[in-house]
Amino acid sequence: MKRFPDGFLWGGATAANQIEGAYKEGGKGLSTADVSPDGIMSPFHETDDALNLYHDAIDFYHRYQEDIALFAEMGFKAFRTSIAWTRIFPNGDETEPNEEGLQFYDRLFDELRKHQIEPVVTISHYEMPLGLVKNYGGWRNRRTVDFYERYARTVFTRYKDKVKYWMTFNEINVVLHAPFTGGGLIFREGENKQNTMYQAAHHQFVASALAVKAGHEIIPDSQIGCMIAATTTYPMTPKPEDVYAALQKERSTLFFSDVQARGSYPGYMKRFFKENGITIEMKEGDEALLKEHTVDYIGFSYYMSMTASTAPEDLAQSKGNLLGGVKNPYLKSSEWGWQIDPKGLRITLNTLYDRYQKPLFIVENGLGAVDQPEEDGSIQDDYRINYLRDHLIEAREAIEDGVDLIGYTSWGPIDLVSASTAEMKKRYGYIYVDRGNDGKGTFERKKKKSFYWYKDVIATNGESL
Ligand code: BG6
């Protein structure tokens, strides 16, 4: 019988800005999400009167007890969320943290522990303080590293007895694809955008290494991971040029985990920088820091695979959360055009494990779909069950292949505001939330068919799949 390991961290994953709401309560400052009513892929633009669903999100800030009870009913072993940086340091550059914000997460983590649910915490998930963007230029500025380190040290110290699993940045490779959300970057006229994005990435690498160092000092039994949006890429044909194009596309993501897991800039990136006139300013000691403080595990999101070609403009295109690509004729797509590829998850797990030989954690995976309640009010989301089942079967195969997989937290166990399109209509949950794209609804929670299915998967440690 193929099995998931004992102690496997079954659960669900969210981010503060997509669930909490209460965007001005408890002394919270404004974050990048609070001014992005169109979603994370949009560059910054002033939109004061636009409806921004992140502002109230699903009101988790006030309803977390009810929601955690539902997660516990499903048997969750782990729950991934992020701390909203702006609840702790409202503008980002304060010297003292906001006590009210710290208390909220005390209550949240205590509630999880009460139900024996392990908190898995992302330190920064698409919600950096707007103050750091406006006053310092976001991650282009080296000073942001100091602010982040102060924030990380503050939360490690405060929650050292409550949180053992941490991730330093959500989808750290997003800075190249959504520079405002990923890096707090608003480009200046005439600047070399690529250079700025890679410089911001360097500052995040340094910040991440400093967080790993601090985390290990403050919480000796902690596990501190990186988090990338996996972009597993196939060549469109066996033509060597297509194979090379796929390798390069994949490397544009693996570069981020290479630096964080292996501790140095890979040769292929040094060449890329040289050939593209990119100069990264490093301080003395940066390279040693990166080398000494690599991550303990690799967290990643996986929704789809991609396909690359040397002549992409002649071919049909597919979409994705960060990156699109050429349409793969062998795959079906979700309603949002993301290509569904369970086997790609097994390939991703094997590729990452072969490369790093470090524990892996699937911290996001799931199907965004429109749910249509039946006349009796039930939600028969078999499409979601099928997606998740097919992916979990491949994850189990990868474990059989020898991959050290420590957990699976599916994305959005409760419906939440989507990141790329900032809407409610795209739902991932086992739990339905009554709220629409127009911002109307009661916030009432309702169990979907997948709720009972996932409960059974967890109860049997995957044997029911
Ligand atoms: C990942 C993000 O890119 O994809 C999440 O880490 C996001 O924040 C998830 O919600 C799904 O994307 P979307 O656009 O469907 O919400």
Short mmCIF file of C-alpha atoms and ligand atoms in Angstrom, two decimals:
data_model
loop_
_atom_site.label_atom_id
_atom_site.label_comp_id
_atom_site.label_asym_id
_atom_site.label_seq_id
_atom_site.Cartn_x
_atom_site.Cartn_y
_atom_site.Cartn_z
CA MET A 1 0.00 0.00 0.00
CA LYS A 2 1.43 3.38 -1.03
CA ARG A 3 1.29 5.76 1.91
CA PHE A 4 1.97 9.27 3.00
CA PRO A 5 4.52 9.39 5.81
CA ASP A 6 3.43 9.49 9.46
CA GLY A 7 3.17 13.05 10.71
CA PHE A 8 2.45 14.34 7.21
CA LEU A 9 1.27 17.95 7.44
CA TRP A 10 -2.16 17.88 5.82
CA GLY A 11 -3.94 21.21 5.70
CA GLY A 12 -4.73 24.38 3.83
CA ALA A 13 -2.99 27.63 2.91
CA THR A 14 -4.02 31.27 2.87
CA ALA A 15 -2.51 34.74 3.07
CA ALA A 16 -3.47 37.53 5.48
CA ASN A 17 -4.44 40.02 2.79
CA GLN A 18 -6.71 37.54 1.05
CA ILE A 19 -8.69 36.50 4.13
CA GLU A 20 -8.44 38.88 7.07
CA GLY A 21 -10.16 42.07 5.95
CA ALA A 22 -10.30 44.63 8.80
CA TYR A 23 -7.71 46.52 6.79
CA LYS A 24 -7.77 49.55 9.04
CA GLU A 25 -8.45 47.88 12.38
CA GLY A 26 -6.13 47.24 15.27
CA GLY A 27 -3.68 49.93 14.23
CA LYS A 28 -2.94 48.29 10.88
CA GLY A 29 -1.21 50.37 8.22
CA LEU A 30 -1.84 50.20 4.47
CA SER A 31 -0.17 47.45 2.47
CA THR A 32 0.37 47.06 -1.26
CA ALA A 33 -2.70 44.78 -1.45
CA ASP A 34 -4.85 47.49 0.13
CA VAL A 35 -4.20 49.69 -2.89
CA SER A 36 -4.41 46.97 -5.56
CA PRO A 37 -8.13 46.55 -6.32
CA ASP A 38 -7.29 44.82 -9.63
CA GLY A 39 -5.02 42.21 -8.12
CA ILE A 40 -1.34 41.65 -7.71
CA MET A 41 -0.32 41.64 -11.35
CA SER A 42 -1.26 45.30 -11.83
CA PRO A 43 1.30 48.05 -11.47
CA PHE A 44 0.52 50.70 -8.86
CA HIS A 45 -2.08 53.30 -9.82
CA GLU A 46 -4.15 55.61 -7.61
CA THR A 47 -7.70 54.22 -7.37
CA ASP A 48 -9.32 55.70 -4.30
CA ASP A 49 -12.93 55.00 -5.17
CA ALA A 50 -12.57 51.49 -6.61
CA LEU A 51 -14.11 48.54 -4.77
CA ASN A 52 -11.23 46.61 -3.25
CA LEU A 53 -12.32 43.18 -2.04
CA TYR A 54 -9.16 42.78 0.05
CA HIS A 55 -10.43 45.48 2.42
CA ASP A 56 -12.98 43.15 4.00
CA ALA A 57 -11.82 39.94 2.31
CA ILE A 58 -13.71 37.13 4.08
CA ASP A 59 -13.60 38.83 7.48
CA PHE A 60 -11.34 36.15 8.92
CA TYR A 61 -10.05 38.78 11.38
CA HIS A 62 -13.35 38.53 13.24
CA ARG A 63 -14.33 34.97 12.33
CA TYR A 64 -11.09 33.03 12.73
CA GLN A 65 -12.43 30.92 15.60
CA GLU A 66 -15.37 29.65 13.57
CA ASP A 67 -13.08 28.99 10.58
CA ILE A 68 -10.42 27.19 12.57
CA ALA A 69 -13.13 24.99 14.12
CA LEU A 70 -14.12 23.98 10.57
CA PHE A 71 -10.48 23.26 9.67
CA ALA A 72 -10.23 21.14 12.81
CA GLU A 73 -13.37 19.28 11.81
CA MET A 74 -11.66 18.37 8.53
CA GLY A 75 -8.77 17.07 10.60
CA PHE A 76 -6.17 19.66 9.55
CA LYS A 77 -2.70 19.05 10.92
CA ALA A 78 -1.39 22.35 9.57
CA PHE A 79 -2.69 25.74 8.55
CA ARG A 80 -0.62 28.12 6.49
CA THR A 81 -1.21 31.84 6.69
CA SER A 82 0.90 34.96 6.64
CA ILE A 83 1.38 37.69 9.16
CA ALA A 84 0.32 41.05 7.74
CA TRP A 85 3.53 43.06 8.10
CA THR A 86 1.39 46.21 8.43
CA ARG A 87 -0.34 44.90 11.56
CA ILE A 88 3.06 44.68 13.24
CA PHE A 89 4.85 47.66 11.68
CA PRO A 90 2.11 49.82 10.10
CA ASN A 91 4.48 51.90 7.97
CA GLY A 92 7.33 49.43 7.98
CA ASP A 93 9.97 51.72 9.49
CA GLU A 94 8.82 52.07 13.11
CA THR A 95 11.26 51.03 15.79
CA GLU A 96 8.57 49.57 18.06
CA PRO A 97 5.95 47.05 16.95
CA ASN A 98 2.21 47.59 17.22
CA GLU A 99 1.11 45.59 20.26
CA GLU A 100 -2.47 45.22 19.07
CA GLY A 101 -1.30 43.55 15.88
CA LEU A 102 0.95 41.18 17.80
CA GLN A 103 -1.95 40.25 20.06
CA PHE A 104 -4.14 39.31 17.11
CA TYR A 105 -1.64 36.68 15.98
CA ASP A 106 -1.20 35.48 19.56
CA ARG A 107 -4.90 34.75 19.61
CA LEU A 108 -4.81 33.17 16.16
CA PHE A 109 -1.86 30.85 16.85
CA ASP A 110 -3.30 29.91 20.27
CA GLU A 111 -6.56 28.98 18.62
CA LEU A 112 -4.74 26.78 16.11
CA ARG A 113 -2.71 25.10 18.88
CA LYS A 114 -5.91 24.52 20.84
CA HIS A 115 -7.02 22.33 17.94
CA GLN A 116 -3.57 20.72 17.53
CA ILE A 117 -3.10 22.48 14.20
CA GLU A 118 0.48 23.43 13.38
CA PRO A 119 0.76 27.03 12.16
CA VAL A 120 2.90 27.44 9.03
CA VAL A 121 3.69 31.11 8.67
CA THR A 122 4.80 33.18 5.72
CA ILE A 123 6.55 36.31 6.89
CA SER A 124 5.79 38.30 3.74
CA HIS A 125 2.99 37.37 1.35
CA TYR A 126 2.09 40.16 -1.11
CA GLU A 127 1.41 42.71 1.62
CA MET A 128 4.45 44.88 2.23
CA PRO A 129 3.83 48.21 3.95
CA LEU A 130 2.94 50.96 1.53
CA GLY A 131 5.06 53.24 3.69
CA LEU A 132 8.16 51.36 2.60
CA VAL A 133 7.11 51.69 -1.04
CA LYS A 134 6.44 55.41 -0.85
CA ASN A 135 9.23 56.49 1.44
CA TYR A 136 12.02 54.12 0.48
CA GLY A 137 11.23 52.75 -2.99
CA GLY A 138 10.42 49.26 -1.73
CA TRP A 139 12.97 46.49 -2.14
CA ARG A 140 15.18 48.53 -4.46
CA ASN A 141 16.44 50.16 -1.28
CA ARG A 142 18.91 48.27 0.90
CA ARG A 143 17.34 49.81 4.00
CA THR A 144 14.27 47.63 3.47
CA VAL A 145 16.47 44.69 4.43
CA ASP A 146 16.92 46.20 7.90
CA PHE A 147 13.19 46.85 8.29
CA TYR A 148 12.39 43.30 7.25
CA GLU A 149 14.99 41.88 9.62
CA ARG A 150 13.53 43.87 12.50
CA TYR A 151 10.06 42.61 11.61
CA ALA A 152 11.25 38.98 11.30
CA ARG A 153 13.12 39.14 14.62
CA THR A 154 10.05 40.64 16.28
CA VAL A 155 7.72 37.86 15.16
CA PHE A 156 10.24 35.08 15.85
CA THR A 157 10.71 36.38 19.38
CA ARG A 158 7.02 36.86 20.05
CA TYR A 159 5.82 33.54 18.61
CA LYS A 160 8.82 31.34 19.37
CA ASP A 161 6.74 28.91 21.42
CA LYS A 162 3.83 28.88 19.00
CA VAL A 163 5.25 28.70 15.49
CA LYS A 164 7.96 26.33 14.26
CA TYR A 165 7.40 26.34 10.48
CA TRP A 166 8.18 29.58 8.69
CA MET A 167 8.69 30.80 5.13
CA THR A 168 10.56 34.00 4.44
CA PHE A 169 8.80 35.26 1.26
CA ASN A 170 5.83 33.97 -0.66
CA GLU A 171 6.70 33.10 -4.27
CA ILE A 172 9.89 35.09 -4.11
CA ASN A 173 10.20 34.84 -7.91
CA VAL A 174 7.11 37.06 -8.25
CA VAL A 175 9.30 40.16 -8.19
CA LEU A 176 10.09 39.55 -11.87
CA HIS A 177 6.45 39.18 -12.87
CA ALA A 178 4.55 41.53 -10.55
CA PRO A 179 7.22 43.99 -9.41
CA PHE A 180 4.86 46.20 -7.41
CA THR A 181 3.46 43.35 -5.34
CA GLY A 182 6.66 41.32 -5.22
CA GLY A 183 9.12 44.13 -4.71
CA GLY A 184 7.16 47.27 -3.89
CA LEU A 185 8.62 48.69 -7.10
CA ILE A 186 7.24 51.69 -8.92
CA PHE A 187 9.59 52.23 -11.84
CA ARG A 188 11.20 55.57 -12.50
CA GLU A 189 11.41 57.01 -15.95
CA GLY A 190 14.30 55.69 -17.98
CA GLU A 191 15.54 53.22 -15.39
CA ASN A 192 16.73 49.75 -16.33
CA LYS A 193 13.74 47.81 -14.98
CA GLN A 194 15.44 44.44 -15.14
CA ASN A 195 18.37 45.72 -13.15
CA THR A 196 16.04 47.13 -10.49
CA MET A 197 14.10 43.87 -10.22
CA TYR A 198 17.21 41.76 -9.79
CA GLN A 199 18.66 44.26 -7.32
CA ALA A 200 15.41 44.01 -5.33
CA ALA A 201 15.67 40.21 -5.51
CA HIS A 202 19.21 40.41 -4.14
CA HIS A 203 17.98 42.46 -1.20
CA GLN A 204 15.28 39.86 -0.58
CA PHE A 205 17.85 37.06 -0.68
CA VAL A 206 19.93 38.89 1.92
CA ALA A 207 16.81 39.57 4.02
CA SER A 208 15.80 35.92 3.74
CA ALA A 209 19.25 34.71 4.83
CA LEU A 210 19.18 37.12 7.78
CA ALA A 211 15.77 35.75 8.72
CA VAL A 212 17.04 32.16 8.53
CA LYS A 213 19.95 33.17 10.78
CA ALA A 214 17.67 34.97 13.25
CA GLY A 215 15.07 32.20 13.21
CA HIS A 216 17.65 29.53 14.01
CA GLU A 217 19.07 31.66 16.83
CA ILE A 218 15.73 32.55 18.40
CA ILE A 219 13.85 29.27 17.74
CA PRO A 220 16.45 26.48 17.62
CA ASP A 221 13.90 23.82 16.64
CA SER A 222 12.38 25.91 13.84
CA GLN A 223 12.19 25.00 10.16
CA ILE A 224 12.64 28.00 7.90
CA GLY A 225 11.86 27.55 4.24
CA CYS A 226 11.86 29.47 1.01
CA MET A 227 8.80 29.55 -1.22
CA ILE A 228 8.74 29.65 -5.01
CA ALA A 229 5.97 29.52 -7.58
CA ALA A 230 7.04 26.38 -9.42
CA THR A 231 7.11 26.89 -13.17
CA THR A 232 7.88 23.42 -14.48
CA THR A 233 8.32 23.84 -18.22
CA TYR A 234 8.21 21.34 -21.07
CA PRO A 235 9.68 21.87 -24.54
CA MET A 236 7.03 22.17 -27.24
CA THR A 237 9.01 19.78 -29.47
CA PRO A 238 12.17 17.67 -29.13
CA LYS A 239 14.02 20.30 -31.18
CA PRO A 240 17.12 21.06 -29.09
CA GLU A 241 16.39 24.79 -29.28
CA ASP A 242 12.96 24.23 -27.74
CA VAL A 243 14.48 22.02 -25.05
CA TYR A 244 16.95 24.79 -24.26
CA ALA A 245 14.18 27.40 -24.19
CA ALA A 246 12.32 25.26 -21.63
CA LEU A 247 15.48 24.89 -19.53
CA GLN A 248 16.03 28.65 -19.53
CA LYS A 249 12.44 29.40 -18.60
CA GLU A 250 12.61 26.98 -15.72
CA ARG A 251 15.91 28.44 -14.60
CA SER A 252 14.36 31.89 -14.36
CA THR A 253 12.49 30.45 -11.35
CA LEU A 254 14.99 27.92 -10.06
CA PHE A 255 17.50 30.75 -9.77
CA PHE A 256 15.55 31.88 -6.69
CA SER A 257 15.60 28.51 -4.95
CA ASP A 258 19.21 27.92 -6.08
CA VAL A 259 20.34 31.02 -4.18
CA GLN A 260 18.25 30.26 -1.10
CA ALA A 261 18.86 26.51 -0.94
CA ARG A 262 22.42 26.23 -2.29
CA GLY A 263 23.61 29.58 -1.05
CA SER A 264 25.15 31.17 -4.14
CA TYR A 265 24.37 32.77 -7.47
CA PRO A 266 24.46 30.11 -10.21
CA GLY A 267 26.76 30.48 -13.22
CA TYR A 268 23.87 30.69 -15.69
CA MET A 269 22.60 33.82 -13.92
CA LYS A 270 26.02 35.45 -13.82
CA ARG A 271 26.17 34.99 -17.58
CA PHE A 272 22.62 36.34 -17.98
CA PHE A 273 23.54 39.43 -15.95
CA LYS A 274 26.69 40.01 -18.00
CA GLU A 275 24.92 39.66 -21.33
CA ASN A 276 22.04 41.92 -20.28
CA GLY A 277 24.05 44.73 -18.71
CA ILE A 278 22.76 43.95 -15.20
CA THR A 279 24.97 44.87 -12.26
CA ILE A 280 24.00 43.74 -8.79
CA GLU A 281 25.36 45.84 -5.97
CA MET A 282 26.45 43.59 -3.14
CA LYS A 283 27.86 44.51 0.23
CA GLU A 284 30.89 42.83 1.66
CA GLY A 285 29.69 39.79 3.54
CA ASP A 286 26.57 39.20 1.44
CA GLU A 287 27.96 36.16 -0.30
CA ALA A 288 29.11 34.56 2.96
CA LEU A 289 25.72 35.27 4.51
CA LEU A 290 23.87 33.59 1.63
CA LYS A 291 26.20 30.60 1.85
CA GLU A 292 25.90 30.16 5.61
CA HIS A 293 22.17 30.60 6.04
CA THR A 294 20.43 28.46 3.49
CA VAL A 295 16.84 27.34 4.02
CA ASP A 296 15.77 24.12 5.76
CA TYR A 297 13.11 23.15 3.25
CA ILE A 298 11.70 24.17 -0.10
CA GLY A 299 8.09 25.32 -0.07
CA PHE A 300 6.41 25.79 -3.40
CA SER A 301 3.11 26.43 -5.11
CA TYR A 302 2.05 24.27 -8.01
CA TYR A 303 -1.05 24.92 -10.09
CA MET A 304 0.00 24.11 -13.65
CA SER A 305 2.90 23.31 -15.92
CA MET A 306 4.13 25.41 -18.80
CA THR A 307 5.41 24.78 -22.29
CA ALA A 308 8.13 26.70 -24.10
CA SER A 309 9.02 27.14 -27.73
CA THR A 310 11.53 29.16 -29.70
CA ALA A 311 8.68 30.51 -31.83
CA PRO A 312 5.99 31.15 -29.22
CA GLU A 313 4.27 33.91 -31.17
CA ASP A 314 3.08 31.39 -33.80
CA LEU A 315 1.35 29.19 -31.20
CA ALA A 316 -1.72 29.33 -28.99
CA GLN A 317 -1.00 30.77 -25.54
CA SER A 318 -1.94 29.62 -22.05
CA LYS A 319 -2.32 31.62 -18.84
CA GLY A 320 -1.07 31.22 -15.29
CA ASN A 321 -0.77 32.96 -11.94
CA LEU A 322 2.62 34.52 -12.68
CA LEU A 323 3.65 33.21 -16.05
CA GLY A 324 1.88 31.99 -19.14
CA GLY A 325 3.40 30.06 -22.00
CA VAL A 326 2.56 28.10 -25.08
CA LYS A 327 -0.56 25.95 -24.93
CA ASN A 328 0.16 22.28 -24.36
CA PRO A 329 -2.14 20.25 -26.66
CA TYR A 330 -2.21 17.34 -24.20
CA LEU A 331 -3.65 19.28 -21.27
CA LYS A 332 -7.06 20.65 -20.34
CA SER A 333 -7.38 24.06 -18.73
CA SER A 334 -9.28 25.55 -15.80
CA GLU A 335 -11.96 28.19 -16.35
CA TRP A 336 -9.18 30.75 -15.93
CA GLY A 337 -7.02 29.11 -18.60
CA TRP A 338 -4.50 27.46 -16.25
CA GLN A 339 -3.34 24.12 -17.65
CA ILE A 340 -4.20 21.19 -15.41
CA ASP A 341 -1.30 18.77 -15.12
CA PRO A 342 -1.15 16.38 -12.15
CA LYS A 343 1.80 14.47 -13.58
CA GLY A 344 3.65 17.77 -13.68
CA LEU A 345 3.48 17.81 -9.88
CA ARG A 346 5.35 14.51 -9.69
CA ILE A 347 7.89 15.88 -12.16
CA THR A 348 8.26 19.08 -10.11
CA LEU A 349 8.74 17.18 -6.87
CA ASN A 350 11.37 14.94 -8.40
CA THR A 351 13.18 17.82 -10.10
CA LEU A 352 13.35 19.87 -6.90
CA TYR A 353 14.41 16.94 -4.77
CA ASP A 354 17.07 15.79 -7.23
CA ARG A 355 18.43 19.32 -7.28
CA TYR A 356 18.42 20.20 -3.57
CA GLN A 357 18.07 17.02 -1.52
CA LYS A 358 16.13 19.02 1.07
CA PRO A 359 12.62 18.35 2.38
CA LEU A 360 9.85 19.67 0.15
CA PHE A 361 6.52 21.15 1.19
CA ILE A 362 3.64 21.68 -1.28
CA VAL A 363 2.28 24.84 0.29
CA GLU A 364 -0.21 25.70 -2.48
CA ASN A 365 -2.14 23.66 -5.02
CA GLY A 366 -5.78 23.79 -6.01
CA LEU A 367 -8.42 24.60 -8.54
CA GLY A 368 -9.96 28.05 -8.86
CA ALA A 369 -13.50 27.52 -10.16
CA VAL A 370 -16.97 29.02 -10.18
CA ASP A 371 -19.24 27.21 -7.70
CA GLN A 372 -22.94 27.11 -8.39
CA PRO A 373 -24.98 26.20 -5.30
CA GLU A 374 -27.74 23.64 -6.08
CA GLU A 375 -31.39 24.31 -5.32
CA ASP A 376 -31.04 22.68 -1.92
CA GLY A 377 -28.06 24.95 -1.21
CA SER A 378 -25.43 22.21 -1.47
CA ILE A 379 -22.28 22.64 -3.53
CA GLN A 380 -21.31 19.59 -5.54
CA ASP A 381 -17.72 20.49 -6.45
CA ASP A 382 -16.64 17.20 -8.01
CA TYR A 383 -14.37 19.12 -10.43
CA ARG A 384 -12.37 20.33 -7.41
CA ILE A 385 -12.24 16.89 -5.85
CA ASN A 386 -11.00 15.42 -9.12
CA TYR A 387 -8.28 18.03 -9.47
CA LEU A 388 -7.04 17.58 -5.91
CA ARG A 389 -7.26 13.80 -5.98
CA ASP A 390 -5.28 13.54 -9.22
CA HIS A 391 -2.56 15.81 -7.82
CA LEU A 392 -2.36 14.00 -4.49
CA ILE A 393 -2.01 10.65 -6.24
CA GLU A 394 1.00 12.03 -8.10
CA ALA A 395 2.43 13.46 -4.87
CA ARG A 396 2.14 10.00 -3.35
CA GLU A 397 3.96 8.56 -6.38
CA ALA A 398 6.75 11.07 -5.85
CA ILE A 399 7.06 9.94 -2.24
CA GLU A 400 7.43 6.41 -3.60
CA ASP A 401 10.13 7.79 -5.90
CA GLY A 402 12.05 8.73 -2.76
CA VAL A 403 11.10 12.40 -2.45
CA ASP A 404 11.06 13.72 1.12
CA LEU A 405 7.69 15.49 1.13
CA ILE A 406 6.67 16.83 4.55
CA GLY A 407 3.25 18.29 3.86
CA TYR A 408 0.47 19.46 1.60
CA THR A 409 -1.55 22.60 2.26
CA SER A 410 -4.02 23.12 -0.55
CA TRP A 411 -4.66 26.70 -1.55
CA GLY A 412 -7.70 28.47 -0.11
CA PRO A 413 -9.35 25.78 2.06
CA ILE A 414 -11.98 28.44 2.59
CA ASP A 415 -13.00 30.69 -0.34
CA LEU A 416 -10.90 33.85 -0.40
CA VAL A 417 -10.10 36.84 -2.58
CA SER A 418 -7.98 35.75 -5.53
CA ALA A 419 -4.55 37.26 -5.95
CA SER A 420 -4.12 37.64 -9.68
CA THR A 421 -7.64 38.93 -10.36
CA ALA A 422 -8.77 40.23 -6.93
CA GLU A 423 -12.18 38.57 -7.18
CA MET A 424 -14.37 36.28 -5.09
CA LYS A 425 -15.95 34.43 -7.99
CA LYS A 426 -12.85 32.29 -8.38
CA ARG A 427 -13.16 29.85 -5.51
CA TYR A 428 -10.74 27.27 -4.14
CA GLY A 429 -12.41 26.33 -0.87
CA TYR A 430 -13.78 23.28 0.84
CA ILE A 431 -15.82 25.93 2.64
CA TYR A 432 -18.01 28.31 0.69
CA VAL A 433 -18.17 31.97 1.72
CA ASP A 434 -21.22 34.01 0.82
CA ARG A 435 -19.62 37.01 -0.83
CA GLY A 436 -19.59 38.06 -4.47
CA ASN A 437 -17.46 40.12 -6.82
CA ASP A 438 -19.76 43.06 -6.09
CA GLY A 439 -18.74 42.92 -2.43
CA LYS A 440 -22.21 41.84 -1.38
CA GLY A 441 -23.04 38.82 0.77
CA THR A 442 -23.46 37.72 4.37
CA PHE A 443 -20.01 36.09 4.86
CA GLU A 444 -21.87 32.95 5.89
CA ARG A 445 -19.75 29.78 5.69
CA LYS A 446 -21.07 26.55 4.14
CA LYS A 447 -19.42 23.14 3.69
CA LYS A 448 -19.02 21.92 0.11
CA LYS A 449 -18.91 18.28 -1.01
CA SER A 450 -15.09 18.54 -1.09
CA PHE A 451 -15.12 19.30 2.66
CA TYR A 452 -16.18 15.73 3.44
CA TRP A 453 -13.89 14.31 0.79
CA TYR A 454 -10.80 16.05 2.17
CA LYS A 455 -11.74 15.09 5.71
CA ASP A 456 -11.69 11.45 4.63
CA VAL A 457 -8.36 11.84 2.82
CA ILE A 458 -6.78 13.23 5.98
CA ALA A 459 -8.42 10.69 8.29
CA THR A 460 -6.99 7.83 6.20
CA ASN A 461 -3.63 9.57 5.69
CA GLY A 462 -4.25 9.48 1.95
CA GLU A 463 -5.29 5.84 1.68
CA SER A 464 -8.81 6.78 0.54
CA LEU A 465 -7.50 8.51 -2.59
C1 BG6 B 1 -0.29 32.05 -5.80
C2 BG6 B 1 -0.31 32.98 -4.62
O1 BG6 B 1 0.36 32.66 -6.85
O2 BG6 B 1 -1.48 31.67 -6.37
C3 BG6 B 1 -1.64 33.12 -3.92
O3 BG6 B 1 0.70 32.68 -3.70
C4 BG6 B 1 -2.74 33.07 -4.93
O4 BG6 B 1 -1.61 34.30 -3.15
C5 BG6 B 1 -2.68 31.73 -5.64
O5 BG6 B 1 -4.00 33.33 -4.43
C6 BG6 B 1 -3.82 31.49 -6.64
O6 BG6 B 1 -3.89 32.53 -7.53
P1 BG6 B 1 -5.25 33.30 -7.77
O7 BG6 B 1 -4.91 34.40 -8.68
O8 BG6 B 1 -6.18 32.32 -8.38
O9 BG6 B 1 -5.70 33.77 -6.45
#
